C-alpha cells in the first residue's frame, strides 16, 4: 500500500479546509495512493463523516489522550512496513511538484526522503516533508518516552514534533536518505538533489513543496481556544508569515546550496560539537567566524552545558 499520511485534531479551520482540499487533489494526482487520515475523537461527527465519504481515504479515529498527541499520529505508518509512506501537512497544498519528488524518489535506491524547499528550512526534518519505503521505525514507543522528558524540561503541554524527528528519526534514517533541496543541506548529507521538473506558480508565487497557502484561508479560520492552543496557532502563523516573506525574495535561478548544522555522529551534543570543531579546524573548511556561528547559534547547545547533564551522558555513544 502507498500511503499519504495526515493527522488532524483541534478546532483550527485552516487544517480542516486544507485536508479536504488535499484529499480531493490526491484523487487525481495520486490515484494509486491511499490518503490515511488520523482524526481525533474530539472532533465533531459532521466533519468526521465529511472526511470518511471520500473513497480514497482510510480514516482512523484516535482517542486523544493528551494535548497535541495528534502531532505523532501521522508518523505511525512509518512503523508499519508499508510499501511507501509519505507524511504531509494538512495546511500545505499538494502540487504536481510533490508527485515529481515522489516519482523520482521511488525510482532510486534510497529508503527515505526529506524535502527542504523553503530557503529558511534550517531544521533537519519538518513535520510534513518526509517519507519511507517499507519503514519500520518504533515511532510510538519513542514518542511517549521523549514526550514525558520534553514536558518535564519545557513545563509546557505543547511539544514540537520537529524536535522529536531531529533526535529520534533523522539519526536513524540519515545513512539511507536522499534530500531534495536547492538551498540547505546538513554536513552529514551526501545525497542532495533538486526536484525534477518545472517549479510552476500558485497565485503568483513560486511553488515550493510544503508552502502554506495563505490566500486559501481567512481570519475566521484562526485559532481562538485555550492558551496552549493559542500558542500553537501563533507558532503556525509566524511560520506562515516567514514563509511568505522568504517567498517574495525567492529566486528560482539561485542554486546556491548552503551547508548548515553540525555533523550527526555522536549522540552527545558537546562531543558532537568538539568533533565538528576539530574536523573543520584541521580541514580548514570554514572560518573561525563560521565555527563560532555553529557553536553558539544552535538553540539546543546551552541545554547541555549544565554539569548534571554532562555527568549523566554517555559521551562517546554514536548513532548506528
PDB file of C-alpha atoms in Angstrom:
ATOM      1  CA  UNK A   1       0.000   0.000   0.000  1.00  0.00           C
ATOM      2  CA  UNK A   2       1.134   3.544  -0.825  1.00  0.00           C
ATOM      3  CA  UNK A   3       0.100   5.939   1.930  1.00  0.00           C
ATOM      4  CA  UNK A   4      -0.021   9.720   2.203  1.00  0.00           C
ATOM      5  CA  UNK A   5      -0.442  10.284   5.925  1.00  0.00           C
ATOM      6  CA  UNK A   6      -2.196  13.172   7.683  1.00  0.00           C
ATOM      7  CA  UNK A   7      -3.407  13.774  11.219  1.00  0.00           C
ATOM      8  CA  UNK A   8      -5.948  16.310  12.378  1.00  0.00           C
ATOM      9  CA  UNK A   9      -7.128  17.467  15.794  1.00  0.00           C
ATOM     10  CA  UNK A  10      -8.243  20.681  17.460  1.00  0.00           C
ATOM     11  CA  UNK A  11     -10.547  23.408  16.169  1.00  0.00           C
ATOM     12  CA  UNK A  12      -8.407  25.169  13.559  1.00  0.00           C
ATOM     13  CA  UNK A  13     -10.380  25.520  10.338  1.00  0.00           C
ATOM     14  CA  UNK A  14      -7.316  26.001   8.118  1.00  0.00           C
ATOM     15  CA  UNK A  15      -6.297  22.391   8.822  1.00  0.00           C
ATOM     16  CA  UNK A  16      -9.760  21.076   8.067  1.00  0.00           C
ATOM     17  CA  UNK A  17     -10.106  23.014   4.830  1.00  0.00           C
ATOM     18  CA  UNK A  18      -6.585  22.076   3.795  1.00  0.00           C
ATOM     19  CA  UNK A  19      -7.163  18.386   4.493  1.00  0.00           C
ATOM     20  CA  UNK A  20     -10.333  18.226   2.405  1.00  0.00           C
ATOM     21  CA  UNK A  21      -8.636  20.070  -0.455  1.00  0.00           C
ATOM     22  CA  UNK A  22      -5.644  17.709  -0.415  1.00  0.00           C
ATOM     23  CA  UNK A  23      -7.906  14.654  -0.354  1.00  0.00           C
ATOM     24  CA  UNK A  24      -9.648  15.938  -3.477  1.00  0.00           C
ATOM     25  CA  UNK A  25      -6.353  16.727  -5.225  1.00  0.00           C
ATOM     26  CA  UNK A  26      -4.952  13.286  -4.363  1.00  0.00           C
ATOM     27  CA  UNK A  27      -7.816  11.533  -6.181  1.00  0.00           C
ATOM     28  CA  UNK A  28      -6.262  12.550  -9.492  1.00  0.00           C
ATOM     29  CA  UNK A  29      -2.652  13.400  -8.671  1.00  0.00           C
ATOM     30  CA  UNK A  30      -2.063  10.272  -6.547  1.00  0.00           C
ATOM     31  CA  UNK A  31      -4.776   7.970  -7.841  1.00  0.00           C
ATOM     32  CA  UNK A  32      -2.935   4.802  -6.758  1.00  0.00           C
ATOM     33  CA  UNK A  33      -2.247   6.106  -3.242  1.00  0.00           C
ATOM     34  CA  UNK A  34      -4.390   5.856  -0.120  1.00  0.00           C
ATOM     35  CA  UNK A  35      -4.839   9.002   1.955  1.00  0.00           C
ATOM     36  CA  UNK A  36      -4.714   7.853   5.561  1.00  0.00           C
ATOM     37  CA  UNK A  37      -6.231  10.346   7.992  1.00  0.00           C
ATOM     38  CA  UNK A  38      -5.785  10.076  11.758  1.00  0.00           C
ATOM     39  CA  UNK A  39      -8.530  12.147  13.344  1.00  0.00           C
ATOM     40  CA  UNK A  40      -9.265  12.997  16.979  1.00  0.00           C
ATOM     41  CA  UNK A  41     -12.420  11.562  18.542  1.00  0.00           C
ATOM     42  CA  UNK A  42     -12.988  15.037  19.988  1.00  0.00           C
ATOM     43  CA  UNK A  43     -13.725  16.461  16.545  1.00  0.00           C
ATOM     44  CA  UNK A  44     -17.425  16.724  15.805  1.00  0.00           C
ATOM     45  CA  UNK A  45     -19.035  13.850  13.908  1.00  0.00           C
ATOM     46  CA  UNK A  46     -20.171  16.000  10.990  1.00  0.00           C
ATOM     47  CA  UNK A  47     -16.560  16.656   9.961  1.00  0.00           C
ATOM     48  CA  UNK A  48     -15.518  13.033  10.557  1.00  0.00           C
ATOM     49  CA  UNK A  49     -18.333  11.991   8.225  1.00  0.00           C
ATOM     50  CA  UNK A  50     -17.230  14.555   5.646  1.00  0.00           C
ATOM     51  CA  UNK A  51     -13.737  13.044   5.587  1.00  0.00           C
ATOM     52  CA  UNK A  52     -14.913   9.430   5.546  1.00  0.00           C
ATOM     53  CA  UNK A  53     -17.127   9.875   2.469  1.00  0.00           C
ATOM     54  CA  UNK A  54     -14.092  10.127   0.177  1.00  0.00           C
ATOM     55  CA  UNK A  55     -13.261   6.761  -1.388  1.00  0.00           C
ATOM     56  CA  UNK A  56      -9.505   7.349  -1.417  1.00  0.00           C
ATOM     57  CA  UNK A  57      -9.430   7.865   2.368  1.00  0.00           C
ATOM     58  CA  UNK A  58      -8.605   5.368   5.102  1.00  0.00           C
ATOM     59  CA  UNK A  59      -9.923   7.017   8.259  1.00  0.00           C
ATOM     60  CA  UNK A  60      -8.613   6.127  11.712  1.00  0.00           C
ATOM     61  CA  UNK A  61     -10.337   7.764  14.687  1.00  0.00           C
ATOM     62  CA  UNK A  62      -7.917   8.162  17.585  1.00  0.00           C
ATOM     63  CA  UNK A  63      -8.618   8.606  21.282  1.00  0.00           C
ATOM     64  CA  UNK A  64      -6.908  11.912  22.047  1.00  0.00           C
ATOM     65  CA  UNK A  65      -5.442  11.295  25.498  1.00  0.00           C
ATOM     66  CA  UNK A  66      -3.410  14.492  25.896  1.00  0.00           C
ATOM     67  CA  UNK A  67      -2.920  17.826  24.075  1.00  0.00           C
ATOM     68  CA  UNK A  68      -1.057  17.703  20.749  1.00  0.00           C
ATOM     69  CA  UNK A  69      -0.828  13.921  20.725  1.00  0.00           C
ATOM     70  CA  UNK A  70      -2.082  14.235  17.161  1.00  0.00           C
ATOM     71  CA  UNK A  71       1.294  15.540  16.031  1.00  0.00           C
ATOM     72  CA  UNK A  72       2.567  11.981  16.409  1.00  0.00           C
ATOM     73  CA  UNK A  73      -0.310  10.117  14.714  1.00  0.00           C
ATOM     74  CA  UNK A  74       0.658  10.935  11.135  1.00  0.00           C
ATOM     75  CA  UNK A  75       4.056   9.326  11.810  1.00  0.00           C
ATOM     76  CA  UNK A  76       2.515   5.970  12.748  1.00  0.00           C
ATOM     77  CA  UNK A  77       2.569   4.437   9.231  1.00  0.00           C
ATOM     78  CA  UNK A  78       6.353   4.824   9.432  1.00  0.00           C
ATOM     79  CA  UNK A  79       6.458   1.870  11.831  1.00  0.00           C
ATOM     80  CA  UNK A  80       4.159  -0.451   9.865  1.00  0.00           C
ATOM     81  CA  UNK A  81       6.334  -1.519   6.917  1.00  0.00           C
ATOM     82  CA  UNK A  82       4.031  -0.339   4.109  1.00  0.00           C
ATOM     83  CA  UNK A  83       5.266  -0.253   0.519  1.00  0.00           C
ATOM     84  CA  UNK A  84       5.607   3.536   0.606  1.00  0.00           C
ATOM     85  CA  UNK A  85       4.726   6.224   3.166  1.00  0.00           C
ATOM     86  CA  UNK A  86       4.752   9.998   2.625  1.00  0.00           C
ATOM     87  CA  UNK A  87       3.980  12.181   5.657  1.00  0.00           C
ATOM     88  CA  UNK A  88       2.454  15.566   4.841  1.00  0.00           C
ATOM     89  CA  UNK A  89       0.772  18.614   6.473  1.00  0.00           C
ATOM     90  CA  UNK A  90      -2.942  19.412   6.283  1.00  0.00           C
ATOM     91  CA  UNK A  91      -2.366  23.145   5.898  1.00  0.00           C
ATOM     92  CA  UNK A  92       0.005  22.845   2.953  1.00  0.00           C
ATOM     93  CA  UNK A  93      -1.081  22.030  -0.571  1.00  0.00           C
ATOM     94  CA  UNK A  94      -0.282  19.035  -2.766  1.00  0.00           C
ATOM     95  CA  UNK A  95       1.117  20.018  -6.172  1.00  0.00           C
ATOM     96  CA  UNK A  96       2.441  18.308  -9.283  1.00  0.00           C
ATOM     97  CA  UNK A  97       5.846  19.084  -7.807  1.00  0.00           C
ATOM     98  CA  UNK A  98       5.090  16.676  -4.934  1.00  0.00           C
ATOM     99  CA  UNK A  99       4.442  13.956  -7.487  1.00  0.00           C
ATOM    100  CA  UNK A 100       7.706  14.762  -9.271  1.00  0.00           C
ATOM    101  CA  UNK A 101       9.558  14.347  -5.988  1.00  0.00           C
ATOM    102  CA  UNK A 102       7.870  11.095  -5.034  1.00  0.00           C
ATOM    103  CA  UNK A 103       8.238   9.595  -8.522  1.00  0.00           C
ATOM    104  CA  UNK A 104      11.945  10.429  -8.525  1.00  0.00           C
ATOM    105  CA  UNK A 105      12.416   9.024  -5.025  1.00  0.00           C
ATOM    106  CA  UNK A 106      10.588   5.803  -5.888  1.00  0.00           C
ATOM    107  CA  UNK A 107      12.858   5.339  -8.900  1.00  0.00           C
ATOM    108  CA  UNK A 108      16.071   5.452  -6.844  1.00  0.00           C
ATOM    109  CA  UNK A 109      17.609   3.184  -4.215  1.00  0.00           C
ATOM    110  CA  UNK A 110      17.225   5.377  -1.133  1.00  0.00           C
ATOM    111  CA  UNK A 111      14.834   4.155   1.533  1.00  0.00           C
ATOM    112  CA  UNK A 112      13.941   7.572   2.970  1.00  0.00           C
ATOM    113  CA  UNK A 113      13.416  11.076   1.648  1.00  0.00           C
ATOM    114  CA  UNK A 114      13.373  14.520   3.235  1.00  0.00           C
ATOM    115  CA  UNK A 115      12.432  17.758   1.484  1.00  0.00           C
ATOM    116  CA  UNK A 116      13.666  21.289   2.258  1.00  0.00           C
ATOM    117  CA  UNK A 117      12.198  23.550  -0.405  1.00  0.00           C
ATOM    118  CA  UNK A 118      11.986  26.685   1.709  1.00  0.00           C
ATOM    119  CA  UNK A 119      15.225  28.732   1.774  1.00  0.00           C
ATOM    120  CA  UNK A 120      14.590  29.125   5.519  1.00  0.00           C
ATOM    121  CA  UNK A 121      14.381  25.372   6.204  1.00  0.00           C
ATOM    122  CA  UNK A 122      17.162  25.047   8.761  1.00  0.00           C
ATOM    123  CA  UNK A 123      15.601  22.020  10.522  1.00  0.00           C
ATOM    124  CA  UNK A 124      16.889  18.580   9.581  1.00  0.00           C
ATOM    125  CA  UNK A 125      13.287  17.398   9.161  1.00  0.00           C
ATOM    126  CA  UNK A 126       9.951  19.160   9.062  1.00  0.00           C
ATOM    127  CA  UNK A 127       6.805  17.511  10.380  1.00  0.00           C
ATOM    128  CA  UNK A 128       5.198  17.015   6.979  1.00  0.00           C
ATOM    129  CA  UNK A 129       8.023  16.651   4.464  1.00  0.00           C
ATOM    130  CA  UNK A 130       9.479  13.152   4.642  1.00  0.00           C
ATOM    131  CA  UNK A 131       8.723   9.525   3.863  1.00  0.00           C
ATOM    132  CA  UNK A 132       9.983   5.950   3.776  1.00  0.00           C
ATOM    133  CA  UNK A 133       9.879   2.726   1.768  1.00  0.00           C
ATOM    134  CA  UNK A 134       8.807  -0.226   3.912  1.00  0.00           C
ATOM    135  CA  UNK A 135       9.744   1.766   7.022  1.00  0.00           C
ATOM    136  CA  UNK A 136       9.762   0.151  10.451  1.00  0.00           C
ATOM    137  CA  UNK A 137      10.705   2.811  12.986  1.00  0.00           C
ATOM    138  CA  UNK A 138       9.413   2.420  16.561  1.00  0.00           C
ATOM    139  CA  UNK A 139       7.631   5.773  16.478  1.00  0.00           C
ATOM    140  CA  UNK A 140       5.022   5.427  19.219  1.00  0.00           C
ATOM    141  CA  UNK A 141       7.292   3.973  21.876  1.00  0.00           C
ATOM    142  CA  UNK A 142       9.995   6.572  21.199  1.00  0.00           C
ATOM    143  CA  UNK A 143       7.424   9.401  21.139  1.00  0.00           C
ATOM    144  CA  UNK A 144       5.874   8.683  24.543  1.00  0.00           C
ATOM    145  CA  UNK A 145       9.256   8.387  26.260  1.00  0.00           C
ATOM    146  CA  UNK A 146      10.518  11.555  24.577  1.00  0.00           C
ATOM    147  CA  UNK A 147       7.310  13.495  25.320  1.00  0.00           C
ATOM    148  CA  UNK A 148       7.474  12.792  29.060  1.00  0.00           C
ATOM    149  CA  UNK A 149      11.048  14.033  29.207  1.00  0.00           C
ATOM    150  CA  UNK A 150      10.277  17.025  26.962  1.00  0.00           C
ATOM    151  CA  UNK A 151       7.382  18.232  29.112  1.00  0.00           C
ATOM    152  CA  UNK A 152       9.468  17.947  32.290  1.00  0.00           C
ATOM    153  CA  UNK A 153      12.103  20.207  30.745  1.00  0.00           C
ATOM    154  CA  UNK A 154       9.814  22.644  28.950  1.00  0.00           C
ATOM    155  CA  UNK A 155       6.983  22.667  31.512  1.00  0.00           C
ATOM    156  CA  UNK A 156       4.545  23.087  28.633  1.00  0.00           C
ATOM    157  CA  UNK A 157       1.883  20.854  27.113  1.00  0.00           C
ATOM    158  CA  UNK A 158       2.870  21.943  23.641  1.00  0.00           C
ATOM    159  CA  UNK A 159       5.538  19.765  22.047  1.00  0.00           C
ATOM    160  CA  UNK A 160       7.485  20.209  18.821  1.00  0.00           C
ATOM    161  CA  UNK A 161       7.347  17.186  16.559  1.00  0.00           C
ATOM    162  CA  UNK A 162      10.319  18.732  14.717  1.00  0.00           C
ATOM    163  CA  UNK A 163      12.468  18.220  17.815  1.00  0.00           C
ATOM    164  CA  UNK A 164      11.356  14.592  18.064  1.00  0.00           C
ATOM    165  CA  UNK A 165      12.184  13.974  14.405  1.00  0.00           C
ATOM    166  CA  UNK A 166      15.597  15.580  14.809  1.00  0.00           C
ATOM    167  CA  UNK A 167      16.527  13.471  17.819  1.00  0.00           C
ATOM    168  CA  UNK A 168      14.855  10.127  17.187  1.00  0.00           C
ATOM    169  CA  UNK A 169      14.141   9.736  13.471  1.00  0.00           C
ATOM    170  CA  UNK A 170      16.773  11.625  11.475  1.00  0.00           C
ATOM    171  CA  UNK A 171      19.781   9.845  13.074  1.00  0.00           C
ATOM    172  CA  UNK A 172      18.117   6.534  12.225  1.00  0.00           C
ATOM    173  CA  UNK A 173      17.411   7.312   8.552  1.00  0.00           C
ATOM    174  CA  UNK A 174      20.318   9.579   7.607  1.00  0.00           C
ATOM    175  CA  UNK A 175      22.560   6.860   6.106  1.00  0.00           C
ATOM    176  CA  UNK A 176      19.894   5.729   3.626  1.00  0.00           C
ATOM    177  CA  UNK A 177      18.472   9.151   2.805  1.00  0.00           C
ATOM    178  CA  UNK A 178      18.024  11.369  -0.224  1.00  0.00           C
ATOM    179  CA  UNK A 179      17.409  15.061   0.413  1.00  0.00           C
ATOM    180  CA  UNK A 180      15.520  17.243  -2.037  1.00  0.00           C
ATOM    181  CA  UNK A 181      16.777  20.777  -1.572  1.00  0.00           C
ATOM    182  CA  UNK A 182      18.187  23.660  -3.585  1.00  0.00           C
ATOM    183  CA  UNK A 183      19.100  25.714  -0.546  1.00  0.00           C
ATOM    184  CA  UNK A 184      20.068  23.816   2.609  1.00  0.00           C
ATOM    185  CA  UNK A 185      21.970  20.623   3.307  1.00  0.00           C
ATOM    186  CA  UNK A 186      23.392  19.220   6.531  1.00  0.00           C
ATOM    187  CA  UNK A 187      27.072  18.397   6.935  1.00  0.00           C
ATOM    188  CA  UNK A 188      26.426  14.657   7.028  1.00  0.00           C
ATOM    189  CA  UNK A 189      24.300  14.541   3.860  1.00  0.00           C
ATOM    190  CA  UNK A 190      25.921  13.191   0.703  1.00  0.00           C
ATOM    191  CA  UNK A 191      22.848  12.657  -1.462  1.00  0.00           C
ATOM    192  CA  UNK A 192      21.219  16.015  -2.175  1.00  0.00           C
ATOM    193  CA  UNK A 193      19.447  16.916  -5.409  1.00  0.00           C
ATOM    194  CA  UNK A 194      16.907  19.231  -6.978  1.00  0.00           C
ATOM    195  CA  UNK A 195      13.347  18.124  -7.579  1.00  0.00           C
ATOM    196  CA  UNK A 196      12.920  17.283 -11.277  1.00  0.00           C
ATOM    197  CA  UNK A 197      10.537  19.277 -13.457  1.00  0.00           C
ATOM    198  CA  UNK A 198       9.289  22.826 -13.624  1.00  0.00           C
ATOM    199  CA  UNK A 199       8.548  24.683 -10.415  1.00  0.00           C
ATOM    200  CA  UNK A 200       5.422  26.500 -11.598  1.00  0.00           C
ATOM    201  CA  UNK A 201       3.324  29.139  -9.875  1.00  0.00           C
ATOM    202  CA  UNK A 202       0.369  29.200  -7.498  1.00  0.00           C
ATOM    203  CA  UNK A 203      -1.491  32.512  -7.224  1.00  0.00           C
ATOM    204  CA  UNK A 204       1.580  34.466  -8.274  1.00  0.00           C
ATOM    205  CA  UNK A 205       4.073  32.661  -6.016  1.00  0.00           C
ATOM    206  CA  UNK A 206       6.728  30.138  -6.948  1.00  0.00           C
ATOM    207  CA  UNK A 207       5.557  26.716  -5.839  1.00  0.00           C
ATOM    208  CA  UNK A 208       7.541  25.148  -3.023  1.00  0.00           C
ATOM    209  CA  UNK A 209       6.637  21.800  -1.505  1.00  0.00           C
ATOM    210  CA  UNK A 210       5.259  22.413   1.955  1.00  0.00           C
ATOM    211  CA  UNK A 211       4.255  26.006   1.194  1.00  0.00           C
ATOM    212  CA  UNK A 212       1.406  27.485   3.211  1.00  0.00           C
ATOM    213  CA  UNK A 213      -1.497  28.673   1.087  1.00  0.00           C
ATOM    214  CA  UNK A 214      -2.283  31.877   2.944  1.00  0.00           C
ATOM    215  CA  UNK A 215      -4.775  33.073   0.352  1.00  0.00           C
ATOM    216  CA  UNK A 216      -6.946  29.983   0.863  1.00  0.00           C
ATOM    217  CA  UNK A 217      -7.710  30.931   4.470  1.00  0.00           C
ATOM    218  CA  UNK A 218      -9.239  33.903   6.252  1.00  0.00           C
ATOM    219  CA  UNK A 219      -9.121  35.373   9.761  1.00  0.00           C
ATOM    220  CA  UNK A 220     -12.139  33.330  10.827  1.00  0.00           C
ATOM    221  CA  UNK A 221     -10.025  30.203  10.395  1.00  0.00           C
ATOM    222  CA  UNK A 222      -7.602  31.225  13.129  1.00  0.00           C
ATOM    223  CA  UNK A 223      -7.447  29.521  16.498  1.00  0.00           C
ATOM    224  CA  UNK A 224      -9.369  31.185  19.338  1.00  0.00           C
ATOM    225  CA  UNK A 225      -9.401  28.480  22.020  1.00  0.00           C
ATOM    226  CA  UNK A 226      -7.318  27.607  25.107  1.00  0.00           C
ATOM    227  CA  UNK A 227      -3.975  29.224  25.894  1.00  0.00           C
ATOM    228  CA  UNK A 228      -1.840  26.255  24.866  1.00  0.00           C
ATOM    229  CA  UNK A 229      -3.792  26.050  21.626  1.00  0.00           C
ATOM    230  CA  UNK A 230      -3.269  29.765  21.093  1.00  0.00           C
ATOM    231  CA  UNK A 231       0.453  29.161  21.418  1.00  0.00           C
ATOM    232  CA  UNK A 232       0.156  26.501  18.733  1.00  0.00           C
ATOM    233  CA  UNK A 233      -1.872  28.810  16.491  1.00  0.00           C
ATOM    234  CA  UNK A 234       0.573  31.676  16.911  1.00  0.00           C
ATOM    235  CA  UNK A 235       3.530  29.474  16.048  1.00  0.00           C
ATOM    236  CA  UNK A 236       1.891  28.414  12.817  1.00  0.00           C
ATOM    237  CA  UNK A 237       1.018  31.992  11.922  1.00  0.00           C
ATOM    238  CA  UNK A 238       4.627  33.091  12.438  1.00  0.00           C
ATOM    239  CA  UNK A 239       5.832  30.273  10.200  1.00  0.00           C
ATOM    240  CA  UNK A 240       3.334  31.323   7.549  1.00  0.00           C
ATOM    241  CA  UNK A 241       4.481  34.944   7.574  1.00  0.00           C
ATOM    242  CA  UNK A 242       8.141  33.942   7.432  1.00  0.00           C
ATOM    243  CA  UNK A 243       7.423  31.659   4.536  1.00  0.00           C
ATOM    244  CA  UNK A 244       5.638  34.319   2.514  1.00  0.00           C
ATOM    245  CA  UNK A 245       8.325  36.867   3.271  1.00  0.00           C
ATOM    246  CA  UNK A 246      11.016  34.473   2.085  1.00  0.00           C
ATOM    247  CA  UNK A 247       8.911  33.541  -0.909  1.00  0.00           C
ATOM    248  CA  UNK A 248       8.730  37.153  -2.106  1.00  0.00           C
ATOM    249  CA  UNK A 249      12.500  37.316  -2.447  1.00  0.00           C
ATOM    250  CA  UNK A 250      12.880  33.770  -3.760  1.00  0.00           C
ATOM    251  CA  UNK A 251      14.971  33.437  -6.909  1.00  0.00           C
ATOM    252  CA  UNK A 252      14.440  30.067  -8.657  1.00  0.00           C
ATOM    253  CA  UNK A 253      17.646  30.563 -10.633  1.00  0.00           C
ATOM    254  CA  UNK A 254      19.766  30.816  -7.500  1.00  0.00           C
ATOM    255  CA  UNK A 255      21.091  27.293  -6.982  1.00  0.00           C
ATOM    256  CA  UNK A 256      23.398  28.102  -4.079  1.00  0.00           C
ATOM    257  CA  UNK A 257      23.400  25.232  -1.566  1.00  0.00           C
ATOM    258  CA  UNK A 258      24.251  26.232   1.997  1.00  0.00           C
ATOM    259  CA  UNK A 259      25.785  23.655   4.340  1.00  0.00           C
ATOM    260  CA  UNK A 260      24.152  24.004   7.729  1.00  0.00           C
ATOM    261  CA  UNK A 261      24.278  22.451  11.194  1.00  0.00           C
ATOM    262  CA  UNK A 262      26.908  20.116  12.619  1.00  0.00           C
ATOM    263  CA  UNK A 263      27.682  16.539  11.695  1.00  0.00           C
ATOM    264  CA  UNK A 264      25.388  13.980  13.297  1.00  0.00           C
ATOM    265  CA  UNK A 265      27.928  11.493  14.584  1.00  0.00           C
ATOM    266  CA  UNK A 266      27.742  11.402  18.377  1.00  0.00           C
ATOM    267  CA  UNK A 267      24.556  11.374  20.420  1.00  0.00           C
ATOM    268  CA  UNK A 268      26.123  13.684  22.990  1.00  0.00           C
ATOM    269  CA  UNK A 269      25.947  17.188  21.561  1.00  0.00           C
ATOM    270  CA  UNK A 270      29.086  18.508  23.271  1.00  0.00           C
ATOM    271  CA  UNK A 271      31.209  15.675  21.903  1.00  0.00           C
ATOM    272  CA  UNK A 272      29.488  16.158  18.570  1.00  0.00           C
ATOM    273  CA  UNK A 273      30.463  19.821  18.512  1.00  0.00           C
ATOM    274  CA  UNK A 274      34.036  19.076  19.572  1.00  0.00           C
ATOM    275  CA  UNK A 275      34.257  16.519  16.776  1.00  0.00           C
ATOM    276  CA  UNK A 276      32.962  19.137  14.377  1.00  0.00           C
ATOM    277  CA  UNK A 277      35.357  21.760  15.718  1.00  0.00           C
ATOM    278  CA  UNK A 278      38.478  19.671  15.201  1.00  0.00           C
ATOM    279  CA  UNK A 279      37.212  18.320  11.891  1.00  0.00           C
ATOM    280  CA  UNK A 280      36.660  21.711  10.324  1.00  0.00           C
ATOM    281  CA  UNK A 281      39.720  23.225  12.014  1.00  0.00           C
ATOM    282  CA  UNK A 282      42.168  20.698  10.608  1.00  0.00           C
ATOM    283  CA  UNK A 283      40.431  20.517   7.248  1.00  0.00           C
ATOM    284  CA  UNK A 284      40.140  24.326   7.105  1.00  0.00           C
ATOM    285  CA  UNK A 285      36.647  24.119   5.704  1.00  0.00           C
ATOM    286  CA  UNK A 286      35.261  27.218   7.373  1.00  0.00           C
ATOM    287  CA  UNK A 287      36.476  30.399   9.015  1.00  0.00           C
ATOM    288  CA  UNK A 288      36.718  30.992  12.754  1.00  0.00           C
ATOM    289  CA  UNK A 289      33.584  33.110  12.464  1.00  0.00           C
ATOM    290  CA  UNK A 290      31.805  30.162  10.893  1.00  0.00           C
ATOM    291  CA  UNK A 291      32.886  27.903  13.739  1.00  0.00           C
ATOM    292  CA  UNK A 292      31.594  30.376  16.312  1.00  0.00           C
ATOM    293  CA  UNK A 293      28.302  30.592  14.469  1.00  0.00           C
ATOM    294  CA  UNK A 294      27.837  26.829  14.505  1.00  0.00           C
ATOM    295  CA  UNK A 295      28.648  26.624  18.207  1.00  0.00           C
ATOM    296  CA  UNK A 296      26.597  29.472  19.560  1.00  0.00           C
ATOM    297  CA  UNK A 297      23.737  29.861  17.102  1.00  0.00           C
ATOM    298  CA  UNK A 298      22.436  26.371  17.714  1.00  0.00           C
ATOM    299  CA  UNK A 299      19.471  26.719  20.013  1.00  0.00           C
ATOM    300  CA  UNK A 300      19.947  23.442  21.873  1.00  0.00           C
ATOM    301  CA  UNK A 301      23.599  23.784  22.863  1.00  0.00           C
ATOM    302  CA  UNK A 302      23.011  25.702  26.090  1.00  0.00           C
ATOM    303  CA  UNK A 303      20.768  22.938  27.438  1.00  0.00           C
ATOM    304  CA  UNK A 304      23.724  20.568  27.613  1.00  0.00           C
ATOM    305  CA  UNK A 305      26.128  22.847  29.439  1.00  0.00           C
ATOM    306  CA  UNK A 306      24.806  22.057  32.908  1.00  0.00           C
ATOM    307  CA  UNK A 307      27.045  19.808  34.982  1.00  0.00           C
ATOM    308  CA  UNK A 308      24.355  17.257  35.781  1.00  0.00           C
ATOM    309  CA  UNK A 309      23.638  16.774  32.091  1.00  0.00           C
ATOM    310  CA  UNK A 310      27.303  16.310  31.298  1.00  0.00           C
ATOM    311  CA  UNK A 311      27.843  13.778  34.076  1.00  0.00           C
ATOM    312  CA  UNK A 312      24.818  11.695  33.103  1.00  0.00           C
ATOM    313  CA  UNK A 313      25.678  11.414  29.403  1.00  0.00           C
ATOM    314  CA  UNK A 314      27.405   8.562  27.632  1.00  0.00           C
ATOM    315  CA  UNK A 315      29.924  10.803  25.936  1.00  0.00           C
ATOM    316  CA  UNK A 316      31.098   8.714  23.027  1.00  0.00           C
ATOM    317  CA  UNK A 317      27.943   6.807  22.132  1.00  0.00           C
ATOM    318  CA  UNK A 318      27.492   7.099  18.369  1.00  0.00           C
ATOM    319  CA  UNK A 319      24.446   6.743  16.141  1.00  0.00           C
ATOM    320  CA  UNK A 320      24.230   3.344  14.497  1.00  0.00           C
TER     321      UNK A 320
END
